[in-house]
XYZ file of C-alpha atoms in Angstrom:
719
model
C -33.541 7.658 -25.925
C -36.577 7.388 -23.749
C -35.058 6.909 -20.203
C -31.311 5.975 -20.652
C -30.398 7.588 -17.423
C -30.968 5.709 -14.451
C -33.696 7.147 -12.175
C -32.508 9.132 -9.124
C -33.519 8.600 -5.573
C -36.372 10.314 -4.735
C -35.066 10.091 -0.936
C -31.640 11.885 -1.816
C -31.392 12.406 -5.546
C -28.232 13.309 -7.117
C -27.612 16.805 -6.791
C -30.117 17.766 -4.113
C -29.226 19.638 -1.070
C -28.749 18.182 2.110
C -31.740 17.613 4.353
C -30.864 20.345 6.508
C -31.166 22.706 3.709
C -34.188 25.443 4.108
C -35.863 24.358 1.182
C -36.750 21.111 3.218
C -40.764 20.697 3.755
C -41.330 21.975 7.311
C -43.096 20.467 10.523
C -46.982 20.792 10.452
C -47.827 24.062 11.337
C -44.352 25.902 10.963
C -43.689 28.346 8.162
C -39.929 28.746 7.371
C -38.755 32.345 6.297
C -39.278 33.056 2.720
C -41.452 29.917 1.990
C -44.826 30.123 0.462
C -47.367 30.282 3.398
C -50.263 27.500 3.280
C -52.641 30.712 4.072
C -56.376 30.391 3.835
C -56.530 31.552 0.250
C -53.835 29.384 -0.646
C -52.073 32.275 -2.672
C -49.147 30.843 -3.738
C -46.950 34.323 -3.680
C -47.776 34.656 -0.313
C -44.607 34.992 2.082
C -42.359 34.827 -1.527
C -40.017 37.871 -1.334
C -39.703 39.652 -4.709
C -36.561 41.795 -4.617
C -33.598 41.881 -2.824
C -30.012 43.499 -2.799
C -27.971 41.090 -0.406
C -27.385 37.468 0.068
C -25.761 35.369 2.630
C -25.330 32.869 -0.099
C -21.921 32.756 -1.969
C -20.664 31.021 -5.192
C -17.632 30.168 -6.280
C -17.279 31.779 -9.502
C -14.199 30.176 -10.542
C -15.854 26.724 -10.295
C -18.940 27.175 -12.279
C -16.680 29.204 -14.838
C -14.608 25.768 -15.548
C -17.447 24.053 -15.508
C -19.201 26.039 -18.207
C -16.071 26.220 -20.383
C -16.064 22.499 -20.141
C -13.332 19.558 -21.635
C -11.909 21.898 -23.889
C -11.673 25.170 -21.892
C -8.529 26.013 -23.085
C -9.574 26.215 -26.829
C -12.435 28.153 -25.869
C -10.360 30.437 -23.891
C -8.260 30.688 -27.017
C -11.205 31.613 -29.339
C -11.974 34.255 -26.558
C -8.560 35.965 -27.073
C -9.180 36.170 -30.651
C -12.737 37.403 -30.624
C -10.929 40.619 -28.659
C -9.434 41.722 -31.492
C -11.401 44.827 -33.051
C -10.711 43.736 -36.663
C -12.764 40.507 -35.702
C -15.959 42.561 -34.424
C -19.371 43.072 -36.123
C -20.008 46.983 -37.166
C -23.530 47.507 -37.110
C -24.825 49.152 -40.129
C -21.952 48.472 -42.417
C -23.107 48.932 -46.085
C -23.824 45.604 -47.381
C -20.586 45.055 -49.999
C -18.211 46.595 -46.869
C -19.503 44.209 -44.639
C -19.142 41.178 -47.313
C -15.243 42.420 -47.994
C -14.751 42.739 -43.823
C -15.988 39.170 -43.377
C -13.339 38.022 -46.021
C -10.856 39.516 -44.400
C -11.604 38.417 -40.977
C -11.164 34.705 -42.489
C -8.138 35.453 -43.560
C -6.862 36.411 -39.954
C -8.450 32.890 -38.626
C -6.015 31.042 -41.137
C -3.276 33.609 -39.871
C -4.162 32.914 -36.140
C -3.988 29.453 -36.567
C -7.273 28.766 -35.256
C -9.136 26.782 -37.904
C -6.666 23.702 -38.313
C -7.626 21.735 -35.076
C -9.932 19.080 -36.790
C -7.422 18.005 -39.482
C -4.860 15.679 -39.560
C -1.262 16.386 -38.589
C -0.308 16.231 -41.938
C -2.432 19.251 -43.055
C -1.067 21.077 -39.920
C -4.048 20.213 -37.581
C -4.252 18.104 -34.564
C -7.726 15.881 -35.127
C -8.991 17.501 -32.141
C -12.705 17.540 -33.135
C -14.471 18.615 -29.927
C -12.032 21.552 -29.110
C -12.210 23.058 -32.794
C -16.348 23.236 -31.923
C -16.024 24.456 -28.679
C -13.418 27.210 -30.240
C -15.634 27.997 -33.428
C -18.908 28.782 -31.061
C -16.887 31.385 -29.210
C -16.670 33.586 -32.134
C -20.316 33.912 -32.175
C -19.573 37.098 -29.575
C -17.392 38.582 -32.105
C -19.689 38.383 -35.292
C -22.107 35.600 -36.178
C -21.310 36.225 -40.093
C -17.478 35.877 -39.643
C -18.449 32.712 -37.454
C -20.948 30.899 -40.146
C -18.681 31.756 -43.048
C -15.778 30.184 -41.629
C -18.157 27.154 -40.870
C -19.063 27.194 -44.480
C -15.370 26.911 -45.467
C -13.890 24.663 -42.911
C -17.006 23.143 -41.118
C -18.825 22.172 -44.427
C -16.774 22.210 -47.414
C -13.423 21.302 -45.776
C -15.185 18.943 -43.441
C -17.143 17.338 -46.905
C -13.757 16.605 -48.374
C -11.902 15.405 -44.702
C -14.828 13.046 -43.813
C -16.295 11.964 -47.340
C -13.313 11.910 -49.407
C -10.363 9.200 -49.185
C -6.780 10.142 -49.107
C -6.610 10.416 -52.985
C -9.141 13.607 -52.100
C -7.366 15.027 -49.165
C -3.813 14.780 -50.745
C -5.673 16.968 -53.581
C -7.867 19.303 -52.133
C -7.233 19.925 -48.441
C -4.013 22.054 -48.473
C -6.100 24.641 -50.523
C -9.262 24.609 -48.169
C -6.998 24.634 -45.131
C -4.701 27.785 -46.424
C -7.894 29.838 -47.551
C -6.500 29.872 -51.345
C -9.832 28.043 -52.174
C -12.870 29.716 -50.896
C -15.402 26.725 -51.096
C -19.186 26.290 -50.971
C -21.401 23.616 -49.619
C -23.687 22.879 -52.384
C -26.510 20.640 -51.021
C -29.920 22.843 -50.651
C -31.769 23.377 -53.983
C -34.485 26.041 -54.178
C -37.050 22.948 -54.487
C -35.511 20.815 -51.821
C -34.082 21.603 -48.421
C -34.325 19.251 -45.669
C -35.474 16.482 -48.562
C -32.112 16.057 -49.595
C -32.702 12.273 -50.812
C -35.059 14.358 -53.447
C -32.587 16.581 -54.933
C -32.827 17.099 -58.619
C -29.231 17.812 -59.778
C -27.234 14.794 -61.568
C -23.852 13.452 -62.168
C -23.533 10.829 -64.866
C -20.673 9.013 -65.505
C -19.314 9.083 -69.323
C -16.695 5.894 -69.235
C -15.742 7.333 -72.660
C -14.036 10.391 -70.905
C -13.718 9.048 -67.399
C -15.772 12.221 -66.362
C -18.993 13.305 -64.591
C -21.212 15.562 -65.801
C -22.598 17.891 -63.173
C -26.270 19.407 -64.432
C -29.078 21.424 -62.949
C -31.996 20.458 -65.445
C -34.677 22.874 -64.207
C -34.627 26.332 -61.963
C -35.930 24.531 -58.777
C -32.503 22.272 -58.890
C -30.390 25.103 -58.582
C -28.198 25.271 -55.540
C -29.641 28.237 -53.445
C -29.019 30.142 -50.096
C -25.337 28.729 -50.611
C -22.649 30.646 -48.638
C -19.795 32.047 -50.716
C -21.530 31.295 -53.900
C -22.405 34.962 -54.655
C -18.575 36.114 -55.071
C -15.757 34.340 -52.797
C -16.673 30.626 -53.737
C -13.742 29.036 -56.292
C -15.090 25.628 -55.614
C -18.013 23.509 -54.370
C -18.647 20.548 -52.836
C -21.766 19.552 -55.101
C -24.213 17.075 -53.819
C -26.005 15.166 -56.775
C -27.867 11.833 -57.620
C -24.897 9.625 -59.232
C -25.701 7.835 -62.359
C -23.699 5.345 -63.851
C -24.743 2.533 -66.166
C -27.886 3.479 -66.259
C -28.275 3.206 -62.416
C -29.220 5.688 -59.813
C -26.986 5.068 -57.379
C -28.383 8.049 -54.967
C -26.819 11.323 -53.452
C -23.131 11.742 -53.465
C -20.917 14.209 -53.427
C -18.679 15.749 -55.822
C -15.411 18.369 -55.902
C -16.438 20.757 -58.329
C -14.467 23.749 -59.328
C -16.630 27.124 -59.926
C -14.349 30.380 -60.879
C -11.184 31.155 -62.456
C -8.260 33.196 -60.816
C -10.266 36.419 -61.853
C -13.364 35.205 -60.015
C -15.337 34.732 -63.397
C -17.718 31.580 -63.443
C -16.113 28.728 -65.508
C -17.856 27.292 -68.600
C -21.215 25.863 -67.546
C -21.351 27.284 -64.461
C -23.810 30.361 -63.771
C -25.104 31.611 -60.522
C -27.079 34.906 -58.886
C -26.770 36.758 -55.946
C -29.481 36.149 -52.946
C -29.063 39.788 -52.087
C -29.675 41.235 -48.638
C -30.954 39.186 -46.036
C -32.634 39.119 -42.756
C -29.386 38.876 -41.037
C -25.693 37.292 -41.307
C -25.250 40.084 -44.215
C -21.711 39.660 -44.375
C -21.983 36.310 -45.974
C -22.241 36.148 -49.788
C -24.933 33.919 -50.091
C -26.014 32.604 -53.782
C -27.472 30.335 -56.396
C -25.652 28.130 -58.589
C -26.345 26.168 -61.360
C -24.362 23.917 -63.516
C -25.112 23.138 -67.508
C -23.615 20.179 -68.334
C -20.342 20.748 -66.287
C -17.435 17.981 -66.616
C -15.182 16.954 -64.004
C -12.820 14.016 -63.278
C -14.014 10.786 -62.111
C -11.451 11.267 -59.160
C -13.493 14.103 -58.226
C -15.993 12.047 -56.580
C -15.606 12.178 -52.824
C -15.423 7.950 -52.577
C -15.328 7.231 -49.078
C -18.754 5.768 -49.110
C -19.097 5.372 -52.703
C -16.926 4.765 -55.841
C -17.204 4.441 -59.673
C -14.311 2.616 -61.580
C -13.163 3.542 -64.889
C -15.368 1.488 -66.788
C -18.428 2.865 -64.881
C -18.723 0.093 -62.377
C -20.198 1.473 -58.898
C -19.005 -0.127 -55.684
C -19.778 0.826 -52.203
C -18.891 -0.631 -48.521
C -22.224 -0.030 -47.762
C -24.928 -2.300 -49.616
C -27.969 -0.780 -48.723
C -28.864 2.902 -50.288
C -30.693 4.159 -47.297
C -27.607 3.420 -44.814
C -25.227 4.505 -46.949
C -27.278 7.719 -47.598
C -27.830 8.171 -43.527
C -24.025 7.250 -43.003
C -22.850 9.970 -45.534
C -25.078 12.689 -43.964
C -24.109 11.868 -40.426
C -20.528 12.526 -41.239
C -21.732 16.057 -41.737
C -23.781 16.350 -38.071
C -20.989 18.777 -37.169
C -22.708 21.689 -38.428
C -25.888 20.973 -35.954
C -23.381 20.707 -33.439
C -21.766 24.083 -33.872
C -25.111 26.001 -34.162
C -26.099 24.212 -30.606
C -23.335 25.811 -29.213
C -23.418 29.106 -30.938
C -26.851 29.800 -30.085
C -26.084 29.028 -26.355
C -23.000 31.515 -26.584
C -25.599 34.293 -28.190
C -28.136 33.793 -25.353
C -25.294 34.261 -22.917
C -24.469 37.553 -24.121
C -27.997 38.673 -24.325
C -28.772 37.945 -21.297
C -25.644 39.432 -19.805
C -26.516 42.548 -21.593
C -30.295 42.692 -20.594
C -29.967 41.337 -16.881
C -26.892 43.873 -16.196
C -28.713 46.571 -17.670
C -31.842 45.275 -15.467
C -29.597 45.851 -12.339
C -28.944 49.795 -12.972
C -31.992 51.080 -14.833
C -34.105 52.411 -12.310
C -37.756 53.301 -13.096
C -41.165 53.585 -11.007
C -41.246 54.595 -7.113
C -41.029 52.186 -4.525
C -42.213 52.239 -1.150
C -39.841 54.700 0.148
C -40.553 57.076 -3.003
C -37.132 56.331 -4.686
C -37.338 54.703 -7.922
C -36.560 50.877 -8.422
C -33.845 49.163 -10.321
C -35.894 46.769 -13.216
C -34.161 43.606 -11.549
C -36.209 44.072 -8.207
C -39.582 44.126 -9.943
C -41.303 40.596 -9.939
C -42.540 40.378 -13.263
C -38.964 41.611 -14.697
C -37.212 38.892 -12.681
C -39.824 36.165 -13.880
C -38.756 37.101 -17.680
C -35.438 36.960 -17.572
C -34.040 34.625 -14.580
C -35.601 31.675 -15.927
C -33.987 32.268 -19.036
C -30.723 32.348 -17.566
C -31.575 28.770 -15.695
C -32.358 27.745 -18.973
C -29.262 28.715 -20.827
C -27.036 26.726 -17.825
C -29.337 23.619 -18.764
C -28.442 23.872 -22.382
C -24.863 24.856 -21.633
C -24.465 21.858 -19.956
C -26.017 19.820 -22.667
C -24.196 20.800 -25.146
C -20.969 19.780 -23.174
C -22.423 16.164 -23.578
C -23.286 16.676 -27.107
C -19.725 17.851 -27.726
C -18.239 14.591 -25.863
C -20.254 12.475 -27.780
C -19.656 13.982 -30.824
C -15.727 13.791 -30.364
C -16.200 10.056 -29.269
C -17.230 9.284 -32.587
C -15.080 11.849 -34.878
C -12.058 10.622 -32.761
C -12.609 7.196 -33.500
C -12.776 6.402 -29.597
C -16.104 5.171 -29.939
C -17.571 5.282 -33.956
C -20.295 2.522 -33.555
C -23.551 2.844 -35.489
C -25.371 2.893 -31.883
C -23.275 6.155 -30.787
C -23.528 7.227 -34.319
C -27.201 7.409 -34.038
C -27.081 9.138 -30.501
C -25.013 11.569 -31.788
C -27.644 12.385 -35.058
C -30.302 12.322 -32.410
C -28.855 14.730 -29.663
C -27.671 17.169 -32.067
C -31.177 17.246 -34.016
C -32.747 17.613 -30.565
C -30.362 20.078 -28.829
C -29.956 22.057 -31.843
C -33.844 22.808 -32.436
C -34.277 23.853 -28.825
C -31.558 25.941 -28.284
C -31.866 27.908 -31.639
C -35.583 28.450 -30.856
C -34.782 29.258 -27.524
C -32.047 32.035 -28.705
C -34.823 33.715 -30.822
C -36.933 34.051 -27.675
C -34.626 34.992 -25.523
C -33.145 37.697 -27.259
C -35.912 39.073 -28.364
C -37.265 39.087 -24.784
C -33.786 40.636 -23.537
C -34.494 43.291 -26.288
C -38.138 43.875 -24.794
C -36.723 43.815 -21.363
C -34.279 46.806 -22.189
C -36.937 49.009 -23.812
C -35.887 51.482 -26.372
C -32.065 51.063 -25.450
C -32.599 47.427 -26.422
C -33.709 48.235 -29.753
C -30.742 50.412 -30.822
C -28.171 48.725 -33.084
C -25.235 49.814 -30.463
C -26.654 47.299 -28.008
C -26.462 44.426 -30.063
C -29.556 42.458 -29.216
C -31.311 43.465 -32.575
C -28.231 42.512 -34.466
C -27.557 39.126 -32.696
C -31.536 38.411 -32.940
C -31.506 38.800 -36.706
C -28.060 36.905 -37.310
C -29.603 33.844 -35.541
C -32.789 34.110 -37.136
C -31.743 31.643 -39.854
C -30.148 29.095 -37.364
C -33.481 27.683 -37.061
C -33.565 26.480 -40.429
C -29.893 26.279 -41.419
C -28.342 22.723 -41.175
C -32.046 21.351 -40.864
C -35.601 22.868 -40.560
C -36.310 22.546 -36.637
C -39.299 21.007 -37.095
C -38.179 18.150 -39.268
C -35.066 17.661 -37.193
C -37.642 17.125 -34.502
C -39.494 14.506 -36.461
C -36.321 12.863 -36.779
C -35.965 12.469 -33.027
C -39.743 11.538 -32.639
C -38.559 8.766 -35.118
C -36.123 7.460 -33.130
C -38.189 7.419 -29.955
C -40.881 5.154 -31.989
C -38.500 3.057 -33.318
C -37.486 2.255 -29.335
C -40.584 1.760 -28.417
C -41.504 -0.754 -31.166
C -38.120 -2.818 -30.156
C -39.070 -2.828 -26.609
C -42.782 -4.044 -27.360
C -43.487 -7.724 -27.207
C -44.026 -9.625 -30.374
C -46.303 -12.321 -29.571
C -49.911 -12.224 -29.215
C -50.393 -12.727 -25.676
C -47.332 -10.648 -24.785
C -48.948 -7.793 -26.777
C -52.232 -7.686 -25.083
C -50.389 -7.775 -21.756
C -48.484 -4.560 -22.668
C -51.808 -3.030 -24.401
C -53.426 -3.547 -21.212
C -50.814 -2.175 -18.997
C -50.747 1.294 -21.202
C -54.550 1.262 -20.626
C -54.181 0.616 -16.741
C -51.788 3.864 -16.769
C -54.367 5.683 -18.678
C -56.868 4.358 -16.368
C -55.022 5.476 -13.303
C -54.458 8.919 -15.009
C -58.357 9.448 -15.495
C -59.429 8.296 -12.186
C -57.142 10.785 -10.216
C -54.813 8.285 -7.917
C -51.841 9.775 -8.465
C -53.925 13.284 -7.574
C -55.126 11.553 -4.678
C -51.814 10.246 -3.185
C -50.035 13.730 -3.941
C -52.764 15.456 -1.753
C -52.573 12.854 0.914
C -48.699 13.444 1.380
C -49.210 17.136 1.112
C -51.484 17.406 3.747
C -53.118 20.889 2.680
C -49.522 22.303 2.743
C -48.679 24.348 -0.335
C -45.102 24.373 1.351
C -44.999 20.289 1.154
C -46.202 20.588 -2.524
C -43.069 22.794 -3.513
C -40.732 20.774 -1.640
C -41.724 17.440 -3.041
C -41.302 19.393 -6.505
C -37.775 20.648 -5.637
C -37.170 16.710 -5.350
C -34.777 15.533 -8.461
C -36.281 12.191 -8.019
C -39.835 14.065 -8.224
C -38.940 16.182 -11.286
C -37.588 13.598 -13.232
C -40.363 11.292 -12.888
C -42.846 13.953 -13.839
C -40.294 14.890 -17.220
C -39.485 11.285 -18.229
C -43.285 10.045 -17.384
C -44.261 13.031 -20.137
C -41.933 11.369 -22.691
C -42.929 7.444 -21.995
C -46.745 8.787 -22.286
C -46.682 10.932 -25.422
C -44.631 8.073 -27.272
C -46.507 4.918 -25.895
C -49.875 6.560 -27.173
C -48.376 7.173 -30.359
C -46.716 3.914 -30.634
C -49.920 2.098 -29.699
C -51.961 4.161 -32.022
C -49.284 3.370 -34.756
C -49.319 -0.222 -33.981
C -53.354 -0.640 -34.491
C -52.240 -0.594 -38.618
C -50.718 -4.034 -38.362
C -49.268 -4.479 -41.760
C -51.305 -1.735 -43.332
C -48.660 0.497 -44.600
C -51.084 3.132 -46.141
C -52.646 3.207 -42.976
C -49.632 3.437 -40.688
C -48.812 6.484 -43.152
C -52.267 8.238 -42.537
C -51.773 7.562 -38.904
C -48.266 8.723 -38.558
C -49.300 11.768 -40.396
C -52.163 12.787 -38.092
C -49.709 12.370 -35.015
C -46.815 14.973 -36.392
C -47.690 17.338 -33.847
C -47.704 14.863 -30.852
C -44.597 13.562 -32.356
C -42.729 16.798 -32.685
C -44.224 17.804 -29.121
C -42.723 14.245 -27.457
C -39.539 15.150 -29.340
C -39.693 17.927 -27.418
C -40.232 16.946 -24.105
C -37.169 14.263 -24.908
C -34.780 17.117 -25.167
C -35.888 18.675 -22.321
C -35.505 15.426 -20.154
C -31.967 15.238 -21.822
C -31.115 18.929 -20.489
C -32.324 18.132 -17.242
C -30.121 15.253 -17.230
C -27.276 16.974 -18.326
C -27.885 19.845 -15.753
C -27.817 17.062 -12.658
C -25.010 14.935 -14.023
C -22.530 18.279 -14.002
C -23.867 18.986 -10.263
C -22.105 16.068 -9.396
C -18.882 17.863 -10.221
C -19.613 20.196 -7.847
C -18.888 20.045 -3.865
C -21.402 20.557 -1.142
C -21.988 24.147 -0.118
C -22.920 27.813 -1.434
C -21.878 27.062 -4.747
C -23.685 23.888 -5.383
C -26.670 24.837 -3.772
C -26.946 27.767 -6.426
C -26.608 25.351 -8.654
C -29.402 22.933 -7.557
C -31.860 26.117 -7.274
C -30.565 26.683 -11.207
C -31.524 23.677 -11.846
C -34.753 23.441 -10.433
C -35.770 26.394 -11.804
C -35.496 25.132 -15.056
C -37.566 21.878 -14.544
C -40.246 23.823 -12.568
C -40.183 26.346 -15.729
C -41.063 23.098 -17.974
C -43.564 21.870 -15.559
C -45.165 25.272 -15.815
C -44.849 25.178 -19.521
C -46.461 21.998 -19.848
C -49.101 22.419 -17.022
C -51.917 21.670 -18.957
C -50.657 18.219 -19.797
C -50.005 16.937 -16.426
C -53.534 18.295 -15.347
C -55.268 16.634 -18.029
C -53.170 13.488 -17.591
C -53.688 13.480 -13.603
C -49.709 13.798 -13.218
C -50.639 16.716 -10.825
C -52.871 17.595 -8.360
C -54.526 20.991 -8.382
C -52.505 22.110 -5.193
C -49.514 20.643 -6.592
C -50.099 22.447 -9.859
C -50.286 25.757 -8.067
C -47.103 24.920 -6.102
C -45.447 25.002 -9.354
C -45.869 28.659 -9.812
C -44.829 29.252 -6.113
C -41.733 27.207 -6.500
C -40.595 29.409 -9.689
C -41.637 32.436 -7.816
C -39.353 31.604 -4.603
C -36.435 30.318 -7.183
C -36.406 33.455 -8.709
C -36.421 35.508 -5.871
C -33.573 33.749 -4.108
C -31.304 33.892 -7.173
C -32.222 37.446 -7.783
C -29.496 38.580 -5.681
C -26.737 36.162 -7.231
C -27.694 37.200 -10.666
C -24.095 39.031 -11.320
C -22.229 36.449 -9.827
C -23.992 33.876 -12.154
C -23.082 36.329 -15.077
C -19.455 36.386 -14.307
C -19.690 32.489 -14.705
C -19.692 33.342 -18.444
C -16.307 34.775 -18.342
C -17.011 37.065 -20.919
C -15.085 40.241 -20.874
C -16.080 43.794 -21.904
C -14.764 43.372 -25.639
C -17.127 40.268 -25.965
C -20.179 42.094 -24.450
C -19.793 45.524 -26.579
C -23.173 47.126 -25.474
C -22.856 50.570 -24.037
C -26.002 49.908 -21.734
C -24.182 46.790 -20.035
C -20.742 48.210 -19.921
C -21.469 51.438 -17.443
C -23.076 53.688 -19.916
C -26.529 53.465 -17.723
C -24.800 53.072 -14.137
C -23.198 56.271 -15.042
C -26.577 57.816 -16.192
C -28.041 56.173 -13.089
C -25.273 57.973 -10.784
C -25.540 61.384 -12.442
C -29.208 61.691 -11.875
C -29.049 60.916 -8.469
C -26.091 63.108 -7.674
C -28.052 66.149 -9.229
C -31.429 65.519 -7.286
C -29.293 64.971 -4.062
C -27.383 68.356 -4.764
C -30.665 69.867 -5.506
C -32.266 68.786 -2.665
C -29.002 69.827 -0.298
C -29.436 73.474 -1.574
C -32.920 73.678 -0.680
C -33.541 73.955 -5.066
C -36.242 71.223 -5.129
C -39.784 72.548 -5.353
C -42.344 71.101 -3.258
C -45.002 68.217 -4.472
C -48.345 69.044 -5.078
C -50.255 67.783 -2.457
C -53.170 65.488 -3.427
C -56.404 66.339 -2.278
C -57.877 63.695 0.467
C -60.782 61.664 -0.461
């Protein structure tokens, strides 16, 4: 996973513009228009435009829109049409109880529209369309995140657990009611005392051979199932995760179908619970707590695809290893992370469309000619939003690759242990990065819109609040990145030699790399190549081969440093555990770097689908802005490790400034490529309200000036 894609050619990398592109390094002494000039002070911004109102570059919106829609474009379009129904839209400020009732009604609309059957077998009205199901599901975020997540609980967690953890027996008994929504349900995995650490949950399911029943029991308060969607009011049944105990042996975590409430909504005997109450977001969902006091369910309520108990209590499983069995079972539920990644990307697109549209219309502060300038013509405003636009393009292309991996596995086309491991790693990495990015982007969009962004009607605060839980939902991001990091270390160890002589050579090569970092050999080479020209530095950083080498080199170096450190423990497991604990921060940073590299690769791969021309050129600018933004973010690492010379480091920011300025005039067209209609955006400041205010103000001043009614301005005294 460290470096799976083939290296791109530095001379003419995939996706790079033709050598005649205006970005090519100029001849010595020649300064191209708009390029950072190698002036005496070395000012990176010198010669960099900061505003623009027109451009000769034109992009084919339809081509880019299709690229962003991906393989399951028709499923996305179908879902977007459904999301235009006002009945599906979140009403900001709605009373707590009313919001829950509305969300419940929205799920019935989904069923009536045939919007939830895609992943299920044909016998249950489905299409076995796994990738299309998630692609469509993610688009519902534009309507109401509470509705999208509540639907995810019902069909993506509760229903999916029965579908993928159960056998045909379970499917026939339980799936019809789940698919039709006659049985609203819960996914009861998380406990108050154990969230991401599922293996340590305390709920037990003890088998009684005399009655052929399992007894479900939560032995203490910390074992209550907590934060469970549909648990407070609507859930009629739950898939409950518990330790399976039979014949005195604990066989680890398994899933059980457990009825919760009767037809009148009252808890069944032995079942109890509480309402989690008002939350920081997603208040259309009735999250709650569940507890079980020796609740008995039939033996056949065990979802028994990966583990079964015979009538006499004998346990059997097709997977002998308890650890592998556990991770296989949890791996079947990875779609929650996949869908959260996609939903976070959708939310960022909506937020950026609102903020960038407003910024292109809202005027503030007099410019050189005395008129007020639009916010998007100010350099800082461009810098705070346009790089995030590039990031969401990268995340969108990465998510498409994740969806394809998911579909390959769940369709059975490539359902191998290696492919499943790739899916789990990608899902953990991309979900973590996109959900954190969503909070950052939505907050920046809110601030960029000033007081207007704080109004609930403009949706930014509501989206930010609703997506807040995504960073811990379906796995805390920090824990998920540890999973990614451990995968990287496993691959590092697999590549490391085993015999003493080869190990010594391997360690020596790593030491030599560190020596090269410390000695400045790389920096010297860059300085010679650049010959003092900042423009040459920028041009090299715009090279796809250079970008990938820098991004991949960071991952490989970070993993190698941790791997060598852990290897020093030898067979001393206690020391290895201490070293790993001390390396957790570095390991998570390495996992982030790996995720960023995979996103860059996905963006570059997507460029291969676009023919040469302006459209491809603009997408290359976006890809380069994403790459240079990562380099700028981690500039301290590249300087400390000697990977960039001082001039190259300064050229990173110069390159970002240059690309931001080039992209600024094309921003409206880039927003069009998202393909969202007014009914998806639903923010007055992005739908003409601000432009109408500006037009009214301009017309008033023009009329007053024409009539001679404007007072003279106070003259400033001369200094």
